[in-house]
PDB file of C-alpha atoms and ligand atoms in Angstrom:
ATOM      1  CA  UNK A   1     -13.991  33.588  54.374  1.00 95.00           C
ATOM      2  CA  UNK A   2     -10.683  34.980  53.316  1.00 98.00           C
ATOM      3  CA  UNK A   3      -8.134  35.683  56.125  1.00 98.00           C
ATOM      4  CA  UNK A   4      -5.310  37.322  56.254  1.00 98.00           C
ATOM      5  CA  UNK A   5      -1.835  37.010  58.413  1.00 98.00           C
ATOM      6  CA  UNK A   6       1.537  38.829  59.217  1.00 98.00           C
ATOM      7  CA  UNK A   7       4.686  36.802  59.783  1.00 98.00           C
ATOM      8  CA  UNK A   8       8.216  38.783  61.675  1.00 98.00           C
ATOM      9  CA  UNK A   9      11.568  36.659  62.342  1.00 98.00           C
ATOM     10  CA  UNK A  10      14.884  37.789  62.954  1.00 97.00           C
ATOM     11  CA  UNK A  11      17.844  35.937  63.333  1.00 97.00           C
ATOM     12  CA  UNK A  12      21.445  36.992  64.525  1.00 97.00           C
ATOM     13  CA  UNK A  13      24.726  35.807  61.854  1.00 97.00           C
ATOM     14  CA  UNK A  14      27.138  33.271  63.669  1.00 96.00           C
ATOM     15  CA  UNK A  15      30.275  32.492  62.020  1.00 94.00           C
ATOM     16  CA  UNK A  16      30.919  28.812  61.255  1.00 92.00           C
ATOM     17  CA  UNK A  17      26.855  28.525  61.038  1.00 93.00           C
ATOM     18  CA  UNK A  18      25.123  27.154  57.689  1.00 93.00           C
ATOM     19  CA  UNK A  19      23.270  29.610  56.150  1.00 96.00           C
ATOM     20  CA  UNK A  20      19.392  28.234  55.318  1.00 97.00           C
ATOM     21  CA  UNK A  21      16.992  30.612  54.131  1.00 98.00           C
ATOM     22  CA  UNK A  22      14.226  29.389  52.190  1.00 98.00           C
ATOM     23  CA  UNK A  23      15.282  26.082  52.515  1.00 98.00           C
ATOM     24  CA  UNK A  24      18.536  26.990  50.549  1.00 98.00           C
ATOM     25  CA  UNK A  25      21.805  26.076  51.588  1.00 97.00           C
ATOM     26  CA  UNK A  26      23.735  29.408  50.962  1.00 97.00           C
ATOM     27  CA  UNK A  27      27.155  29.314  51.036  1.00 94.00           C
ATOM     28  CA  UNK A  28      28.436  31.629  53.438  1.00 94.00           C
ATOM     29  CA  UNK A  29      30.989  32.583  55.956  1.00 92.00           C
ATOM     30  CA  UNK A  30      28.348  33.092  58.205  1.00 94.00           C
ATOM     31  CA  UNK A  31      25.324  31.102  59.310  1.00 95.00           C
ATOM     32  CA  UNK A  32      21.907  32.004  61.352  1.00 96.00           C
ATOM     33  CA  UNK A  33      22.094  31.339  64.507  1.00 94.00           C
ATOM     34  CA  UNK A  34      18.710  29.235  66.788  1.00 89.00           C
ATOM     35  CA  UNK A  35      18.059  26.049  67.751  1.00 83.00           C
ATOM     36  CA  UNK A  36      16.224  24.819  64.223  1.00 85.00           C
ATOM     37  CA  UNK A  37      17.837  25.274  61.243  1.00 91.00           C
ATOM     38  CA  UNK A  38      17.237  28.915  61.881  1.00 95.00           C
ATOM     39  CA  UNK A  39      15.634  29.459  58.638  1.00 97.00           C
ATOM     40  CA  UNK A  40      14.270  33.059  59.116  1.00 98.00           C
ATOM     41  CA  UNK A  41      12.210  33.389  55.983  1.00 98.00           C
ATOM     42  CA  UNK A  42      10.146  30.099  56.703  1.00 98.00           C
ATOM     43  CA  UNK A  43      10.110  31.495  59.899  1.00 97.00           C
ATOM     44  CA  UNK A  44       8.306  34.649  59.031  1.00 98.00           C
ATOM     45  CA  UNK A  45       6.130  32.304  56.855  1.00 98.00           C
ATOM     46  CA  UNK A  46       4.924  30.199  59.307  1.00 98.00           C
ATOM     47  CA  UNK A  47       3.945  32.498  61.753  1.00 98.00           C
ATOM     48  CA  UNK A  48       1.720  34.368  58.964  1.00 98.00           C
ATOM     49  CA  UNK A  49       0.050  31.415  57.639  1.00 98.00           C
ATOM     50  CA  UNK A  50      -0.965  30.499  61.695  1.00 98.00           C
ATOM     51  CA  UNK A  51      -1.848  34.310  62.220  1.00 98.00           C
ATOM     52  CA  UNK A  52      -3.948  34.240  59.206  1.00 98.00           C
ATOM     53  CA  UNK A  53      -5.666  30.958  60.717  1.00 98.00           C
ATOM     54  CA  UNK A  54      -6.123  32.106  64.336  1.00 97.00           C
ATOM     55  CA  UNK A  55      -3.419  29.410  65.500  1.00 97.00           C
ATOM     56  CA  UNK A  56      -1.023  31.439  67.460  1.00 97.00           C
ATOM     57  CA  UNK A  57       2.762  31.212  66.315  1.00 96.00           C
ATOM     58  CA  UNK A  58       5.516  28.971  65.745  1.00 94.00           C
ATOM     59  CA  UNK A  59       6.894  29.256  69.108  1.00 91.00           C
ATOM     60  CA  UNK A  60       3.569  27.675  70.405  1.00 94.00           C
ATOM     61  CA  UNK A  61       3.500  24.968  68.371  1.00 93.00           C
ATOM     62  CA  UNK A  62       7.466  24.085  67.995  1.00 90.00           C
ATOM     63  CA  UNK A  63       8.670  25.056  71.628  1.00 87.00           C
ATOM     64  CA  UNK A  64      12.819  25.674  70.901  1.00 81.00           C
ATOM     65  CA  UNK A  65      13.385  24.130  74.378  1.00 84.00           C
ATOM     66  CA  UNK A  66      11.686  20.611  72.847  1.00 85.00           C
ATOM     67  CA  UNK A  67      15.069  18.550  71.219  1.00 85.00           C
ATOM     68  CA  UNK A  68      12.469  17.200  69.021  1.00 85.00           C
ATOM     69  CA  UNK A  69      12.900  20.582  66.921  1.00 82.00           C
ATOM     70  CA  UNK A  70      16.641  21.151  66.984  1.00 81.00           C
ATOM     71  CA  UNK A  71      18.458  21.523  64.360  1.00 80.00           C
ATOM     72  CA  UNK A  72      15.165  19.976  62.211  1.00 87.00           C
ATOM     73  CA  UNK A  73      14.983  21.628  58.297  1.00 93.00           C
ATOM     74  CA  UNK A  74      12.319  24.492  58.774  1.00 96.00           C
ATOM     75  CA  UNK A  75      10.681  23.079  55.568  1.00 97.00           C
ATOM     76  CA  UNK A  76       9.125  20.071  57.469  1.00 96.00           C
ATOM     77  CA  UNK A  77       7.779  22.911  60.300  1.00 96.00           C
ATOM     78  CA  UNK A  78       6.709  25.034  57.045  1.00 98.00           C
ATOM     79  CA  UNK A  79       5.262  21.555  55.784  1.00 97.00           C
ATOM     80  CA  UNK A  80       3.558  20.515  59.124  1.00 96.00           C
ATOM     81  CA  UNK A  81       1.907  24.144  59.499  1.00 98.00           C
ATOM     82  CA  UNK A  82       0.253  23.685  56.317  1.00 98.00           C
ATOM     83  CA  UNK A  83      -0.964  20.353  56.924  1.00 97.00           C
ATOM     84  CA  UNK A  84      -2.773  22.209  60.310  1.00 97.00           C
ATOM     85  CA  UNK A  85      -4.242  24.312  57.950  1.00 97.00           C
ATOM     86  CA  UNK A  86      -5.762  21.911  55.856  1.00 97.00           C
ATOM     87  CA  UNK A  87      -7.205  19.884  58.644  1.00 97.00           C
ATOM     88  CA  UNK A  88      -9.474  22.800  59.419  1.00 97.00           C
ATOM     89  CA  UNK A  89     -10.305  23.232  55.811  1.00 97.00           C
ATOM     90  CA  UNK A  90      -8.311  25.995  55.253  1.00 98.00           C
ATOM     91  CA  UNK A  91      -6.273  26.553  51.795  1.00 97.00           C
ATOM     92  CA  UNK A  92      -3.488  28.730  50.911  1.00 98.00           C
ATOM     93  CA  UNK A  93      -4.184  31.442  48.395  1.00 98.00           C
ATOM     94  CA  UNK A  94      -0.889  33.477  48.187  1.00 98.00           C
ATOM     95  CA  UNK A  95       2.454  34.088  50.135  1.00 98.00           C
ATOM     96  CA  UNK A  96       4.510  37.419  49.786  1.00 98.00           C
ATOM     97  CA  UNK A  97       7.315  37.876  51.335  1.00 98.00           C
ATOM     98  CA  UNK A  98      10.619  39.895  51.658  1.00 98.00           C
ATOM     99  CA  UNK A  99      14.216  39.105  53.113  1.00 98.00           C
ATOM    100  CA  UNK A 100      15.868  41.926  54.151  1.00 98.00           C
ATOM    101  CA  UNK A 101      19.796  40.973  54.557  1.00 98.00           C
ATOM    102  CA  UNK A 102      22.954  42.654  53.422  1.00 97.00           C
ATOM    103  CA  UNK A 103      24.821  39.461  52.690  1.00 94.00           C
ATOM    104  CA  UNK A 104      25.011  36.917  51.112  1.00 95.00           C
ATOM    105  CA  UNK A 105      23.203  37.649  47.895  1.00 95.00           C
ATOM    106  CA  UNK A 106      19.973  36.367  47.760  1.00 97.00           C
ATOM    107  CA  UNK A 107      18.865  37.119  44.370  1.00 97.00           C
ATOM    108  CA  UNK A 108      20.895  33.575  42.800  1.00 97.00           C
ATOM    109  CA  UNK A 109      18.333  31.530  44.876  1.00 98.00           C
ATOM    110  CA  UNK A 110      15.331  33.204  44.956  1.00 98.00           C
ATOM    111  CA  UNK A 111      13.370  30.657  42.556  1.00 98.00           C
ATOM    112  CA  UNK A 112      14.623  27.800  44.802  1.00 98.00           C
ATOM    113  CA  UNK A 113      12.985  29.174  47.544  1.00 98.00           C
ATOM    114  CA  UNK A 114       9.815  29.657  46.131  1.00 98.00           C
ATOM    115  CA  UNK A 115       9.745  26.194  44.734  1.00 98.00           C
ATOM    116  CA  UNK A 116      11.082  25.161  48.194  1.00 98.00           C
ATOM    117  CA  UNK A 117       7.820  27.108  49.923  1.00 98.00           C
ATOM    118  CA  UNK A 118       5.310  26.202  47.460  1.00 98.00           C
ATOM    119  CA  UNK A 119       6.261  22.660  47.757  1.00 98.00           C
ATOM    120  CA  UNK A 120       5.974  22.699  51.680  1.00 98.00           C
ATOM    121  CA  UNK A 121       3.115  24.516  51.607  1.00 98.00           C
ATOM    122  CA  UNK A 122       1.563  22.817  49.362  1.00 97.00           C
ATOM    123  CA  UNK A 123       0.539  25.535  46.589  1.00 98.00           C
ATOM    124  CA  UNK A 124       2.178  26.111  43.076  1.00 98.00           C
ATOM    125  CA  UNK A 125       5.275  28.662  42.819  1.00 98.00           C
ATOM    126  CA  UNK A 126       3.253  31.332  41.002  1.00 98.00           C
ATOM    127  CA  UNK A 127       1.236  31.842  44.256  1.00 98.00           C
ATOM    128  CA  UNK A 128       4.276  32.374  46.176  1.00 98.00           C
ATOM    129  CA  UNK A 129       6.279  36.126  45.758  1.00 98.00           C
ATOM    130  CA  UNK A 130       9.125  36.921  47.020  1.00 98.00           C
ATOM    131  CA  UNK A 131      12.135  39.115  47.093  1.00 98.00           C
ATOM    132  CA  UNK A 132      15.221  40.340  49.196  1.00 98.00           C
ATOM    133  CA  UNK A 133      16.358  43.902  49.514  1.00 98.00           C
ATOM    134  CA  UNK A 134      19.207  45.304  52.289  1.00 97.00           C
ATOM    135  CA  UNK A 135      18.662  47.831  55.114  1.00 97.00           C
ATOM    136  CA  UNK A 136      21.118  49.923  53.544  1.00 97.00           C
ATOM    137  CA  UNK A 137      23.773  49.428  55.682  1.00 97.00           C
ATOM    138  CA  UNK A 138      21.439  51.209  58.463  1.00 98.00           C
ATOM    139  CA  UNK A 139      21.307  49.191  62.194  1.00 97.00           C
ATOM    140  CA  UNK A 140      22.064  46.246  62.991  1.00 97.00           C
ATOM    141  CA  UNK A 141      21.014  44.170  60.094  1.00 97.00           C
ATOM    142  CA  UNK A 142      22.716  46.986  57.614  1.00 97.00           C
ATOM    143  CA  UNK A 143      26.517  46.427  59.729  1.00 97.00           C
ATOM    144  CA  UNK A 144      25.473  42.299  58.777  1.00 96.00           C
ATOM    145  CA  UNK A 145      24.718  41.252  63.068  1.00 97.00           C
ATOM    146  CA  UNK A 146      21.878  39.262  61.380  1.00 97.00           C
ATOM    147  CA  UNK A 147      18.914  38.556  58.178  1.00 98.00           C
ATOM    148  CA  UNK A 148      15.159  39.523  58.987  1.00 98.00           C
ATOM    149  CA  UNK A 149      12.224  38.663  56.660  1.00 98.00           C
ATOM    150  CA  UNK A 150       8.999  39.361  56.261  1.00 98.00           C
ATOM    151  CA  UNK A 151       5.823  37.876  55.056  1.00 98.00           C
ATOM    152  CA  UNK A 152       2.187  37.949  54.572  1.00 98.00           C
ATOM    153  CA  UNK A 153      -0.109  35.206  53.332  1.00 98.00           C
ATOM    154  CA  UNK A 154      -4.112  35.207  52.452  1.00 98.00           C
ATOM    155  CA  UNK A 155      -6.143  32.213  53.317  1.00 98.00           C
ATOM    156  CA  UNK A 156      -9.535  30.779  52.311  1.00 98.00           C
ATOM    157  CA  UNK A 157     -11.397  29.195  55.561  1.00 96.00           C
ATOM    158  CA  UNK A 158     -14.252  27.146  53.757  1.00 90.00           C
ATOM    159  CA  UNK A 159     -17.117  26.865  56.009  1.00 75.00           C
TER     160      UNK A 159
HETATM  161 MG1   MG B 201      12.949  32.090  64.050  1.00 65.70          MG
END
């Protein structure tokens, strides 16, 4: 059976923060603020590839009020997600996704990412899309308060 999931994450910009998206360390003036590394992309990620699987979300499984998760690299949630996955026979087919920031510039480390997420998740790159746009200086995110992403994933659910 093929299964599909939705991923949303939004994090505000904190000066003095490091600034991990995809598992890239950006440099930047500015940082995501949260109690993980605050990577919104795997984020977004995460919580689609548990949607698609019927799992609930990242907050269930990594509560932010448990010090086992702070400041931990998002790639070993990403990572332990897909391993919850696999347990219940359930394999990755593709992961889209968009970040939707004004700044930094993404486009330098796109392919890092998506090496970065198909490692984690355990798939090859070319089953992994993604790609950053900017809101267009409209709201919050367009005056640069904080990143967003997006991201959908399709899963086969052997029997
Ligand atoms: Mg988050």
């Amino acid at each position: 059976m093929l299964r599909i999931g939705i991923g949303y994450d939004i994090h505000r910009l904190e000066a003095g923060r490091r600034c991990v998206i995809g598992g890239v360390d950006i440099p930047s003036s500015a940082g995501l603020s949260g109690h993980s590394d605050a990577d919104v992309l795997l984020h977004a990620i995460c919580d689609a590839l548990l949607g698609a699987a019927g799992l609930g979300d990242l907050g269930q499984h990594f509560p932010d009020d448990d010090p086992r998760w702070k400041n931990i690299s998002s790639l070993i949630l990403l990572r332990e997600v897909a391993m919850r996955l696999a347990e219940r026979n359930m394999s990755v087919v593709n992961i889209d996704a968009v970040i939707i920031a004004e700044a930094p510039r993404m486009a330098p480390h796109i392919e890092r990412m998506r090496a970065n997420i198909a490692a984690a998740s355990g798939i090859r790159t070319d089953q992994v899309g993604l790609k950053a746009t900017t809101n267009e200086r409209i709201g919050a995110i367009g005056r640069g308060e904080g990143i967003a992403a997006q991201a959908v994933c399709l899963i086969d659910a052997r029997e």
